[in-house]
PDB file of C-alpha atoms in Angstrom:
ATOM      1  CA  MET A 526     155.943  32.512 106.284  1.00 76.00           C
ATOM      2  CA  ARG A 527     156.299  31.135 102.693  1.00 80.00           C
ATOM      3  CA  THR A 528     153.705  29.147 100.787  1.00 81.00           C
ATOM      4  CA  GLU A 529     156.008  26.224 100.473  1.00 81.00           C
ATOM      5  CA  GLU A 530     157.114  26.200 104.017  1.00 83.00           C
ATOM      6  CA  ALA A 531     153.412  26.316 105.120  1.00 79.00           C
ATOM      7  CA  ILE A 532     152.428  23.504 102.919  1.00 77.00           C
ATOM      8  CA  ARG A 533     155.324  21.257 104.348  1.00 80.00           C
ATOM      9  CA  LEU A 534     154.481  22.218 107.807  1.00 80.00           C
ATOM     10  CA  VAL A 535     150.841  21.260 107.376  1.00 75.00           C
ATOM     11  CA  ALA A 536     151.702  17.903 105.344  1.00 73.00           C
ATOM     12  CA  ALA A 537     153.951  16.870 108.219  1.00 74.00           C
ATOM     13  CA  ALA A 538     151.665  17.623 111.088  1.00 73.00           C
ATOM     14  CA  ARG A 539     149.879  14.823 113.068  1.00 64.00           C
ATOM     15  CA  THR A 540     148.610  16.712 115.941  1.00 65.00           C
ATOM     16  CA  ASP A 541     147.153  20.241 116.602  1.00 64.00           C
ATOM     17  CA  THR A 542     150.468  21.189 118.591  1.00 71.00           C
ATOM     18  CA  ASP A 543     152.588  20.061 115.497  1.00 72.00           C
ATOM     19  CA  LEU A 544     150.468  22.487 113.313  1.00 74.00           C
ATOM     20  CA  PHE A 545     149.863  25.405 115.739  1.00 75.00           C
ATOM     21  CA  GLY A 546     152.593  25.175 118.465  1.00 77.00           C
ATOM     22  CA  THR A 547     152.103  25.932 122.046  1.00 70.00           C
ATOM     23  CA  GLN A 548     153.136  29.358 122.759  1.00 69.00           C
ATOM     24  CA  GLU A 549     150.960  31.536 120.253  1.00 72.00           C
ATOM     25  CA  PRO A 550     148.508  29.307 118.399  1.00 71.00           C
ATOM     26  CA  ALA A 551     146.322  31.930 116.918  1.00 68.00           C
ATOM     27  CA  ARG A 552     149.317  33.676 115.310  1.00 75.00           C
ATOM     28  CA  ARG A 553     150.479  30.475 113.793  1.00 79.00           C
ATOM     29  CA  TYR A 554     146.879  30.180 112.513  1.00 75.00           C
ATOM     30  CA  ARG A 555     147.013  33.588 110.900  1.00 75.00           C
ATOM     31  CA  GLU A 556     150.506  32.956 109.430  1.00 81.00           C
ATOM     32  CA  LEU A 557     149.161  29.609 107.889  1.00 78.00           C
ATOM     33  CA  VAL A 558     146.071  31.131 106.337  1.00 74.00           C
ATOM     34  CA  GLY A 559     147.952  34.111 105.104  1.00 75.00           C
ATOM     35  CA  ALA A 560     150.644  31.961 103.369  1.00 79.00           C
ATOM     36  CA  LEU A 561     147.915  29.698 101.969  1.00 73.00           C
ATOM     37  CA  HIS A 562     145.121  31.856 101.020  1.00 69.00           C
ATOM     38  CA  PRO A 563     144.399  31.778  97.251  1.00 64.00           C
ATOM     39  CA  ASP A 564     144.300  35.494  97.126  1.00 60.00           C
ATOM     40  CA  ARG A 565     148.076  35.664  98.051  1.00 65.00           C
ATOM     41  CA  LEU A 566     149.128  32.979  95.426  1.00 66.00           C
ATOM     42  CA  GLY A 567     148.559  35.105  92.281  1.00 61.00           C
ATOM     43  CA  ALA A 568     149.747  33.017  89.278  1.00 58.00           C
ATOM     44  CA  ALA A 569     151.569  30.266  91.100  1.00 63.00           C
ATOM     45  CA  ASN A 570     152.140  26.801  89.629  1.00 63.00           C
ATOM     46  CA  PRO A 571     148.784  24.921  89.554  1.00 59.00           C
ATOM     47  CA  LEU A 572     150.122  22.108  91.395  1.00 57.00           C
ATOM     48  CA  VAL A 573     151.265  24.664  94.080  1.00 61.00           C
ATOM     49  CA  ARG A 574     147.905  26.182  94.327  1.00 60.00           C
ATOM     50  CA  ALA A 575     146.207  22.827  94.623  1.00 58.00           C
ATOM     51  CA  ALA A 576     148.427  21.851  97.375  1.00 61.00           C
ATOM     52  CA  ALA A 577     148.000  24.951  99.131  1.00 63.00           C
ATOM     53  CA  ALA A 578     144.066  24.778  98.836  1.00 61.00           C
ATOM     54  CA  ASP A 579     144.193  21.199 100.672  1.00 58.00           C
ATOM     55  CA  ALA A 580     146.574  22.481 103.233  1.00 60.00           C
ATOM     56  CA  LEU A 581     144.074  25.554 103.968  1.00 59.00           C
ATOM     57  CA  VAL A 582     141.279  23.313 104.436  1.00 55.00           C
ATOM     58  CA  THR A 583     143.324  21.389 106.900  1.00 61.00           C
ATOM     59  CA  VAL A 584     144.182  24.476 108.809  1.00 59.00           C
ATOM     60  CA  THR A 585     140.812  25.980 108.883  1.00 58.00           C
ATOM     61  CA  THR A 586     138.987  22.511 110.048  1.00 54.00           C
ATOM     62  CA  ARG A 587     141.487  21.824 112.529  1.00 55.00           C
ATOM     63  CA  TRP A 588     140.904  25.361 114.053  1.00 49.00           C
ATOM     64  CA  ARG A 589     137.326  24.351 114.632  1.00 46.00           C
ATOM     65  CA  THR A 590     138.038  20.821 115.823  1.00 45.00           C
ATOM     66  CA  PRO A 591     137.730  21.503 119.706  1.00 49.00           C
ATOM     67  CA  ALA A 592     134.180  21.159 121.160  1.00 51.00           C
ATOM     68  CA  PRO A 593     132.066  24.390 120.992  1.00 50.00           C
ATOM     69  CA  THR A 594     132.118  26.814 123.633  1.00 55.00           C
ATOM     70  CA  TYR A 595     128.819  28.617 122.791  1.00 61.00           C
ATOM     71  CA  THR A 596     125.976  27.501 120.457  1.00 67.00           C
ATOM     72  CA  GLY A 597     124.049  30.536 119.001  1.00 66.00           C
ATOM     73  CA  ASP A 598     121.248  30.986 116.797  1.00 72.00           C
ATOM     74  CA  VAL A 599     122.796  29.778 113.364  1.00 75.00           C
ATOM     75  CA  ALA A 600     126.505  28.805 114.376  1.00 73.00           C
ATOM     76  CA  THR A 601     128.619  27.013 116.991  1.00 73.00           C
ATOM     77  CA  LEU A 602     131.494  29.118 118.595  1.00 71.00           C
ATOM     78  CA  HIS A 603     134.835  27.644 119.438  1.00 69.00           C
ATOM     79  CA  GLU A 604     137.012  29.711 121.667  1.00 69.00           C
ATOM     80  CA  ARG A 605     140.618  30.501 121.609  1.00 61.00           C
ATOM     81  CA  LYS A 606     142.533  32.773 124.013  1.00 56.00           C
ATOM     82  CA  GLU A 607     144.665  34.993 122.208  1.00 57.00           C
ATOM     83  CA  GLY A 608     144.681  38.816 121.445  1.00 52.00           C
ATOM     84  CA  PRO A 609     145.316  42.252 122.404  1.00 51.00           C
ATOM     85  CA  PRO A 610     144.122  43.608 125.745  1.00 49.00           C
ATOM     86  CA  VAL A 611     140.814  45.308 125.679  1.00 51.00           C
ATOM     87  CA  ASN A 612     137.428  45.198 127.541  1.00 52.00           C
ATOM     88  CA  ALA A 613     133.871  45.896 126.669  1.00 53.00           C
ATOM     89  CA  SER A 614     134.001  49.667 127.862  1.00 52.00           C
ATOM     90  CA  GLY A 615     136.937  50.118 125.175  1.00 48.00           C
ATOM     91  CA  ARG A 616     139.839  50.661 127.778  1.00 46.00           C
ATOM     92  CA  GLY A 617     142.883  48.433 128.325  1.00 45.00           C
ATOM     93  CA  GLY A 618     141.916  45.213 130.227  1.00 50.00           C
ATOM     94  CA  GLY A 619     142.758  41.353 129.890  1.00 50.00           C
ATOM     95  CA  PRO A 620     143.469  39.556 126.748  1.00 53.00           C
ATOM     96  CA  SER A 621     140.788  39.269 124.125  1.00 61.00           C
ATOM     97  CA  TYR A 622     139.223  35.921 123.100  1.00 66.00           C
ATOM     98  CA  HIS A 623     139.187  34.831 119.530  1.00 77.00           C
ATOM     99  CA  LEU A 624     135.950  32.793 118.869  1.00 78.00           C
ATOM    100  CA  ALA A 625     135.868  30.758 115.416  1.00 81.00           C
ATOM    101  CA  LYS A 626     132.238  31.037 114.679  1.00 83.00           C
ATOM    102  CA  VAL A 627     131.018  28.090 112.114  1.00 83.00           C
ATOM    103  CA  SER A 628     127.773  28.106 110.741  1.00 81.00           C
ATOM    104  CA  ARG A 629     125.716  24.798 111.436  1.00 76.00           C
ATOM    105  CA  HIS A 630     124.183  24.352 108.152  1.00 80.00           C
ATOM    106  CA  PRO A 631     125.491  25.579 104.723  1.00 82.00           C
ATOM    107  CA  GLY A 632     122.035  27.109 104.144  1.00 84.00           C
ATOM    108  CA  ASP A 633     123.049  29.788 106.555  1.00 85.00           C
ATOM    109  CA  ASN A 634     126.073  30.819 105.078  1.00 91.00           C
ATOM    110  CA  ASP A 635     124.470  33.884 103.782  1.00 94.00           C
ATOM    111  CA  LEU A 636     123.732  34.908 107.274  1.00 94.00           C
ATOM    112  CA  MET A 637     127.359  34.471 108.246  1.00 93.00           C
ATOM    113  CA  ALA A 638     128.419  36.618 105.343  1.00 95.00           C
ATOM    114  CA  ARG A 639     125.779  39.195 106.413  1.00 96.00           C
ATOM    115  CA  GLU A 640     127.714  39.394 109.747  1.00 96.00           C
ATOM    116  CA  ALA A 641     131.202  39.753 108.401  1.00 96.00           C
ATOM    117  CA  ARG A 642     129.813  42.589 105.665  1.00 97.00           C
ATOM    118  CA  ALA A 643     128.214  44.365 108.806  1.00 98.00           C
ATOM    119  CA  LEU A 644     131.300  44.323 111.190  1.00 97.00           C
ATOM    120  CA  ARG A 645     133.535  45.192 108.320  1.00 97.00           C
ATOM    121  CA  ARG A 646     131.456  48.241 107.551  1.00 98.00           C
ATOM    122  CA  ILE A 647     131.145  49.229 111.109  1.00 98.00           C
ATOM    123  CA  ALA A 648     135.093  48.967 111.530  1.00 96.00           C
ATOM    124  CA  GLU A 649     135.392  51.005 108.149  1.00 96.00           C
ATOM    125  CA  ARG A 650     132.941  53.645 108.917  1.00 97.00           C
ATOM    126  CA  GLY A 651     132.073  53.744 112.734  1.00 96.00           C
ATOM    127  CA  ASP A 652     133.496  55.983 115.196  1.00 95.00           C
ATOM    128  CA  ALA A 653     136.689  54.490 116.483  1.00 93.00           C
ATOM    129  CA  ARG A 654     135.816  55.443 119.982  1.00 92.00           C
ATOM    130  CA  TYR A 655     133.166  53.080 120.279  1.00 95.00           C
ATOM    131  CA  LEU A 656     134.174  50.011 118.187  1.00 94.00           C
ATOM    132  CA  ALA A 657     134.889  48.173 121.445  1.00 93.00           C
ATOM    133  CA  TYR A 658     130.998  47.780 121.666  1.00 96.00           C
ATOM    134  CA  VAL A 659     130.912  45.266 118.881  1.00 96.00           C
ATOM    135  CA  PRO A 660     133.121  42.126 118.010  1.00 94.00           C
ATOM    136  CA  ARG A 661     136.175  42.868 115.922  1.00 93.00           C
ATOM    137  CA  LEU A 662     136.274  40.654 112.857  1.00 92.00           C
ATOM    138  CA  VAL A 663     139.506  38.868 112.656  1.00 89.00           C
ATOM    139  CA  ASP A 664     138.879  36.820 109.611  1.00 88.00           C
ATOM    140  CA  SER A 665     136.123  35.371 107.562  1.00 89.00           C
ATOM    141  CA  HIS A 666     136.613  32.378 105.325  1.00 87.00           C
ATOM    142  CA  PRO A 667     135.042  29.116 103.912  1.00 88.00           C
ATOM    143  CA  ALA A 668     135.955  25.645 105.545  1.00 81.00           C
ATOM    144  CA  ARG A 669     135.279  22.361 103.802  1.00 79.00           C
ATOM    145  CA  ASP A 670     134.464  19.489 105.936  1.00 73.00           C
ATOM    146  CA  PRO A 671     136.873  16.778 104.764  1.00 68.00           C
ATOM    147  CA  SER A 672     134.527  14.054 105.619  1.00 68.00           C
ATOM    148  CA  THR A 673     131.350  15.154 103.764  1.00 74.00           C
ATOM    149  CA  GLY A 674     132.667  18.002 101.424  1.00 78.00           C
ATOM    150  CA  VAL A 675     130.164  20.287 102.732  1.00 82.00           C
ATOM    151  CA  GLU A 676     131.523  23.903 102.862  1.00 86.00           C
ATOM    152  CA  ARG A 677     130.645  26.297 105.902  1.00 85.00           C
ATOM    153  CA  LEU A 678     131.374  29.656 106.497  1.00 89.00           C
ATOM    154  CA  VAL A 679     133.753  30.663 109.445  1.00 88.00           C
ATOM    155  CA  ASN A 680     133.916  34.116 111.125  1.00 90.00           C
ATOM    156  CA  VAL A 681     136.592  34.415 113.444  1.00 88.00           C
ATOM    157  CA  LEU A 682     135.626  37.203 116.020  1.00 89.00           C
ATOM    158  CA  ALA A 683     137.642  38.848 119.030  1.00 89.00           C
ATOM    159  CA  THR A 684     135.691  39.853 122.151  1.00 85.00           C
ATOM    160  CA  PRO A 685     136.842  40.715 125.680  1.00 84.00           C
ATOM    161  CA  PRO A 686     136.492  38.033 128.219  1.00 81.00           C
ATOM    162  CA  GLY A 687     133.995  37.770 131.212  1.00 83.00           C
ATOM    163  CA  LEU A 688     130.966  38.530 129.302  1.00 90.00           C
ATOM    164  CA  HIS A 689     127.467  37.675 130.292  1.00 94.00           C
ATOM    165  CA  SER A 690     124.164  37.857 128.301  1.00 95.00           C
ATOM    166  CA  LEU A 691     121.162  39.809 129.462  1.00 97.00           C
ATOM    167  CA  ASP A 692     119.382  36.338 129.803  1.00 96.00           C
ATOM    168  CA  ASP A 693     122.166  35.503 132.372  1.00 96.00           C
ATOM    169  CA  VAL A 694     121.500  38.882 134.190  1.00 97.00           C
ATOM    170  CA  ARG A 695     117.759  38.278 134.357  1.00 97.00           C
ATOM    171  CA  ARG A 696     118.322  34.647 135.819  1.00 96.00           C
ATOM    172  CA  ALA A 697     120.384  36.198 138.391  1.00 97.00           C
ATOM    173  CA  TYR A 698     117.470  38.744 139.249  1.00 97.00           C
ATOM    174  CA  PRO A 699     114.351  36.792 138.537  1.00 96.00           C
ATOM    175  CA  ASP A 700     112.358  39.780 140.260  1.00 96.00           C
ATOM    176  CA  GLY A 701     114.055  42.137 137.960  1.00 97.00           C
ATOM    177  CA  VAL A 702     117.001  44.275 137.930  1.00 97.00           C
ATOM    178  CA  ASP A 703     117.373  47.565 139.864  1.00 97.00           C
ATOM    179  CA  PRO A 704     116.442  50.307 137.185  1.00 98.00           C
ATOM    180  CA  ARG A 705     119.703  52.383 138.325  1.00 97.00           C
ATOM    181  CA  ASP A 706     121.578  49.166 137.222  1.00 97.00           C
ATOM    182  CA  ALA A 707     119.638  48.727 134.117  1.00 98.00           C
ATOM    183  CA  ALA A 708     120.191  52.340 133.131  1.00 97.00           C
ATOM    184  CA  TRP A 709     123.987  51.798 132.515  1.00 97.00           C
ATOM    185  CA  MET A 710     123.155  48.852 130.319  1.00 98.00           C
ATOM    186  CA  TRP A 711     120.557  50.673 128.219  1.00 98.00           C
ATOM    187  CA  ARG A 712     122.685  53.714 127.734  1.00 98.00           C
ATOM    188  CA  ARG A 713     125.902  51.561 126.562  1.00 97.00           C
ATOM    189  CA  LEU A 714     123.400  49.582 124.318  1.00 98.00           C
ATOM    190  CA  LEU A 715     122.079  52.824 122.696  1.00 98.00           C
ATOM    191  CA  VAL A 716     125.808  53.927 122.155  1.00 98.00           C
ATOM    192  CA  ALA A 717     126.302  50.493 120.244  1.00 98.00           C
ATOM    193  CA  LEU A 718     123.240  50.951 118.299  1.00 98.00           C
ATOM    194  CA  GLY A 719     124.241  54.561 117.269  1.00 98.00           C
ATOM    195  CA  LEU A 720     127.682  53.289 116.059  1.00 98.00           C
ATOM    196  CA  ALA A 721     126.143  50.965 113.852  1.00 98.00           C
ATOM    197  CA  HIS A 722     123.408  53.156 112.518  1.00 98.00           C
ATOM    198  CA  ARG A 723     125.874  55.800 111.739  1.00 98.00           C
ATOM    199  CA  ALA A 724     127.917  53.320 109.626  1.00 98.00           C
ATOM    200  CA  GLY A 725     124.579  52.192 107.871  1.00 98.00           C
ATOM    201  CA  VAL A 726     123.978  49.097 109.565  1.00 98.00           C
ATOM    202  CA  VAL A 727     120.782  47.802 111.462  1.00 98.00           C
ATOM    203  CA  HIS A 728     121.317  44.929 113.735  1.00 98.00           C
ATOM    204  CA  GLY A 729     118.025  43.217 113.241  1.00 98.00           C
ATOM    205  CA  ALA A 730     118.150  41.074 116.290  1.00 98.00           C
ATOM    206  CA  VAL A 731     118.459  43.208 119.513  1.00 98.00           C
ATOM    207  CA  LEU A 732     117.609  40.537 121.675  1.00 98.00           C
ATOM    208  CA  PRO A 733     118.847  39.752 125.458  1.00 97.00           C
ATOM    209  CA  ARG A 734     121.012  36.728 124.206  1.00 95.00           C
ATOM    210  CA  HIS A 735     122.731  39.083 121.948  1.00 96.00           C
ATOM    211  CA  VAL A 736     123.519  41.813 124.410  1.00 97.00           C
ATOM    212  CA  LEU A 737     126.680  40.948 126.550  1.00 96.00           C
ATOM    213  CA  ILE A 738     127.790  43.118 129.598  1.00 96.00           C
ATOM    214  CA  GLU A 739     131.161  42.872 131.392  1.00 94.00           C
ATOM    215  CA  PRO A 740     129.568  43.625 134.960  1.00 94.00           C
ATOM    216  CA  ASP A 741     132.752  44.952 136.848  1.00 91.00           C
ATOM    217  CA  ALA A 742     133.739  47.486 134.408  1.00 91.00           C
ATOM    218  CA  HIS A 743     130.142  48.225 133.100  1.00 94.00           C
ATOM    219  CA  GLY A 744     130.982  47.212 129.668  1.00 94.00           C
ATOM    220  CA  LEU A 745     128.865  46.064 126.806  1.00 96.00           C
ATOM    221  CA  VAL A 746     129.091  44.314 123.528  1.00 96.00           C
ATOM    222  CA  LEU A 747     126.235  43.728 121.013  1.00 97.00           C
ATOM    223  CA  VAL A 748     127.110  40.444 119.346  1.00 95.00           C
ATOM    224  CA  ASP A 749     125.413  38.190 116.401  1.00 95.00           C
ATOM    225  CA  TRP A 750     125.271  40.574 113.279  1.00 97.00           C
ATOM    226  CA  CYS A 751     124.089  37.747 111.279  1.00 95.00           C
ATOM    227  CA  PHE A 752     120.411  39.185 111.052  1.00 97.00           C
ATOM    228  CA  SER A 753     121.843  42.706 109.892  1.00 98.00           C
ATOM    229  CA  ALA A 754     120.568  44.671 106.988  1.00 98.00           C
ATOM    230  CA  GLU A 755     120.976  48.219 105.629  1.00 97.00           C
ATOM    231  CA  PRO A 756     118.499  50.973 106.681  1.00 97.00           C
ATOM    232  CA  GLY A 757     115.618  50.301 104.147  1.00 97.00           C
ATOM    233  CA  GLY A 758     116.433  46.720 103.597  1.00 98.00           C
ATOM    234  CA  LEU A 759     114.680  43.660 105.095  1.00 98.00           C
ATOM    235  CA  VAL A 760     115.834  41.718 108.229  1.00 98.00           C
ATOM    236  CA  PRO A 761     116.234  38.228 106.723  1.00 96.00           C
ATOM    237  CA  ALA A 762     114.859  36.183 109.290  1.00 95.00           C
ATOM    238  CA  LEU A 763     113.444  36.039 113.015  1.00 95.00           C
ATOM    239  CA  VAL A 764     115.371  34.335 115.653  1.00 93.00           C
ATOM    240  CA  PRO A 765     113.139  31.231 116.739  1.00 90.00           C
ATOM    241  CA  GLY A 766     111.289  31.518 120.029  1.00 92.00           C
ATOM    242  CA  HIS A 767     111.480  35.486 119.883  1.00 95.00           C
ATOM    243  CA  GLU A 768     108.993  36.101 117.221  1.00 95.00           C
ATOM    244  CA  ASP A 769     106.697  38.246 119.500  1.00 95.00           C
ATOM    245  CA  TRP A 770     109.749  40.579 120.451  1.00 97.00           C
ATOM    246  CA  TYR A 771     109.843  41.880 117.038  1.00 98.00           C
ATOM    247  CA  PRO A 772     108.251  45.201 115.709  1.00 97.00           C
ATOM    248  CA  PRO A 773     105.736  44.706 113.111  1.00 97.00           C
ATOM    249  CA  GLU A 774     107.881  45.634 110.044  1.00 98.00           C
ATOM    250  CA  VAL A 775     110.044  42.591 110.375  1.00 97.00           C
ATOM    251  CA  ALA A 776     107.467  39.797 110.332  1.00 95.00           C
ATOM    252  CA  ALA A 777     105.733  41.750 107.721  1.00 97.00           C
ATOM    253  CA  LYS A 778     108.766  41.896 105.519  1.00 97.00           C
ATOM    254  CA  ARG A 779     108.817  45.699 105.352  1.00 98.00           C
ATOM    255  CA  PRO A 780     111.793  47.846 105.350  1.00 98.00           C
ATOM    256  CA  CYS A 781     113.700  48.206 108.603  1.00 98.00           C
ATOM    257  CA  GLY A 782     115.496  51.018 110.113  1.00 98.00           C
ATOM    258  CA  PRO A 783     117.202  52.331 113.215  1.00 98.00           C
ATOM    259  CA  GLY A 784     113.863  52.415 114.944  1.00 98.00           C
ATOM    260  CA  THR A 785     113.815  48.675 114.428  1.00 98.00           C
ATOM    261  CA  ASP A 786     116.673  48.019 116.867  1.00 98.00           C
ATOM    262  CA  ILE A 787     115.699  50.910 119.164  1.00 98.00           C
ATOM    263  CA  ALA A 788     112.119  49.300 119.648  1.00 98.00           C
ATOM    264  CA  LEU A 789     113.803  46.005 120.417  1.00 98.00           C
ATOM    265  CA  ALA A 790     116.273  47.534 122.818  1.00 98.00           C
ATOM    266  CA  ALA A 791     113.299  49.177 124.815  1.00 98.00           C
ATOM    267  CA  ARG A 792     111.597  45.690 124.983  1.00 98.00           C
ATOM    268  CA  CYS A 793     115.025  44.071 126.270  1.00 98.00           C
ATOM    269  CA  MET A 794     115.379  46.952 128.931  1.00 98.00           C
ATOM    270  CA  THR A 795     111.676  46.789 130.215  1.00 98.00           C
ATOM    271  CA  TRP A 796     111.962  43.083 130.259  1.00 98.00           C
ATOM    272  CA  LEU A 797     115.153  43.073 132.321  1.00 98.00           C
ATOM    273  CA  MET A 798     113.721  45.389 134.809  1.00 98.00           C
ATOM    274  CA  GLY A 799     110.243  43.626 135.166  1.00 97.00           C
ATOM    275  CA  ASP A 800     107.957  45.366 137.703  1.00 96.00           C
ATOM    276  CA  ARG A 801     110.683  47.338 139.053  1.00 97.00           C
ATOM    277  CA  ALA A 802     110.561  49.788 136.054  1.00 97.00           C
ATOM    278  CA  PRO A 803     109.416  53.087 137.267  1.00 97.00           C
ATOM    279  CA  ARG A 804     106.511  54.780 135.501  1.00 97.00           C
ATOM    280  CA  GLU A 805     108.827  57.262 133.750  1.00 97.00           C
ATOM    281  CA  LEU A 806     111.033  54.659 132.100  1.00 98.00           C
ATOM    282  CA  ARG A 807     108.169  52.536 130.872  1.00 98.00           C
ATOM    283  CA  ALA A 808     106.592  55.731 129.483  1.00 98.00           C
ATOM    284  CA  PHE A 809     110.295  56.459 127.605  1.00 98.00           C
ATOM    285  CA  ALA A 810     110.267  52.795 126.404  1.00 98.00           C
ATOM    286  CA  ASP A 811     106.713  53.043 125.179  1.00 97.00           C
ATOM    287  CA  GLY A 812     107.706  56.057 123.074  1.00 97.00           C
ATOM    288  CA  CYS A 813     110.417  53.921 121.347  1.00 98.00           C
ATOM    289  CA  GLN A 814     107.877  51.239 120.391  1.00 97.00           C
ATOM    290  CA  GLY A 815     105.444  52.538 118.292  1.00 96.00           C
ATOM    291  CA  THR A 816     103.589  50.511 115.745  1.00 95.00           C
ATOM    292  CA  ALA A 817     104.875  52.393 112.881  1.00 97.00           C
ATOM    293  CA  LEU A 818     108.656  52.595 112.131  1.00 97.00           C
ATOM    294  CA  ALA A 819     108.050  56.278 111.124  1.00 96.00           C
ATOM    295  CA  THR A 820     106.533  57.015 114.577  1.00 96.00           C
ATOM    296  CA  ARG A 821     109.707  55.868 116.505  1.00 98.00           C
ATOM    297  CA  PRO A 822     113.130  57.642 117.303  1.00 97.00           C
ATOM    298  CA  ASP A 823     115.586  56.940 114.663  1.00 96.00           C
ATOM    299  CA  ASP A 824     118.756  58.581 116.282  1.00 98.00           C
ATOM    300  CA  ALA A 825     120.141  56.461 118.929  1.00 98.00           C
ATOM    301  CA  TRP A 826     122.670  58.830 120.127  1.00 98.00           C
ATOM    302  CA  ARG A 827     120.052  61.766 120.546  1.00 98.00           C
ATOM    303  CA  LEU A 828     117.855  59.221 122.265  1.00 98.00           C
ATOM    304  CA  LEU A 829     120.525  58.570 124.743  1.00 98.00           C
ATOM    305  CA  ARG A 830     120.530  62.245 125.717  1.00 98.00           C
ATOM    306  CA  GLU A 831     116.776  62.174 126.265  1.00 98.00           C
ATOM    307  CA  LEU A 832     117.230  59.063 128.626  1.00 98.00           C
ATOM    308  CA  ASP A 833     119.872  60.993 130.452  1.00 98.00           C
ATOM    309  CA  GLU A 834     117.419  63.590 131.198  1.00 98.00           C
ATOM    310  CA  VAL A 835     114.891  61.203 132.355  1.00 98.00           C
ATOM    311  CA  LEU A 836     117.429  59.335 134.619  1.00 98.00           C
ATOM    312  CA  HIS A 837     118.580  62.586 135.926  1.00 97.00           C
ATOM    313  CA  ARG A 838     114.969  63.734 136.914  1.00 97.00           C
ATOM    314  CA  LEU A 839     114.580  60.141 138.736  1.00 97.00           C
ATOM    315  CA  TYR A 840     117.872  59.619 140.337  1.00 96.00           C
ATOM    316  CA  GLY A 841     119.984  62.897 140.139  1.00 96.00           C
ATOM    317  CA  PRO A 842     123.525  63.015 138.842  1.00 95.00           C
ATOM    318  CA  ARG A 843     125.081  59.733 137.559  1.00 92.00           C
ATOM    319  CA  THR A 844     127.090  57.588 140.076  1.00 92.00           C
ATOM    320  CA  PHE A 845     129.057  54.466 139.468  1.00 92.00           C
ATOM    321  CA  ARG A 846     126.928  51.628 141.147  1.00 93.00           C
ATOM    322  CA  PRO A 847     129.049  48.315 141.327  1.00 94.00           C
ATOM    323  CA  PHE A 848     127.055  45.474 139.894  1.00 95.00           C
ATOM    324  CA  THR A 849     127.221  41.775 140.331  1.00 93.00           C
ATOM    325  CA  LEU A 850     125.623  38.540 139.085  1.00 91.00           C
ATOM    326  CA  ASN A 851     125.728  37.222 142.559  1.00 84.00           C
ATOM    327  CA  PRO A 852     123.155  39.558 144.236  1.00 72.00           C
TER     328      PRO A 852
END
């Protein structure tokens, strides 16, 4: 789509249907943003650039007009059903969902930028076999509120449908999840962490609300990378209400590392199993949560092999166990 055509379309539109159509609204959105983005205009006439800038604001703010589908720690998420088939275990499945994630406060734009930077790095440096374990960054751009002039950062993310957080799982199983079911969640969480760590990213907030599972296919997606950092960097903030979940280095503003995420993941899993966790798995989790970062495991994929050995001793060879949130 040419810039002049995009400007005319935006100027003439009176409804979202006029602007995005009814067949493939997300595709039309991408075409408009691509045609109007300043990086694509080069040395265009200043009047054309100004008109394109105004049109781009219209497109991006209309994208987020529908009521939020989810409310996260620092942003609201607005859902659009559109995208290539994929599911959380990396195999073909139903359509993916694009989520326009909009920072609630301009002061959190830096956290949104952290997420975009982390997801780009994982996509560029991570093992392609495991990229389905994290959201796919479709776009990241500023959007100005036309009524206030406030500019917020928008991250457009693609995820599979049918995901539920570990908070949802624990609510369904208030007495604790069967350790044999928690086992596949733990294993997949370690895969996701190994993917990120080898790409040079620490998640920084591995909490139940950020670990999403796909019950039927035993898939998992680790979301909300706004608190991420490089190994040796600082986790920028603690998620309110979860301060006591974090290992000591985070609150003390000391350097983080892969062991930071591994400790948080172990805490998630023992919390999920509750009193049903066998002694061997509790001991394994304790070994992941040493007080000092240097005393904890720092290789999630090597740790996965050790977890498999513990699980084999407890339950024998792995078998597929159907899992439902309607026990």
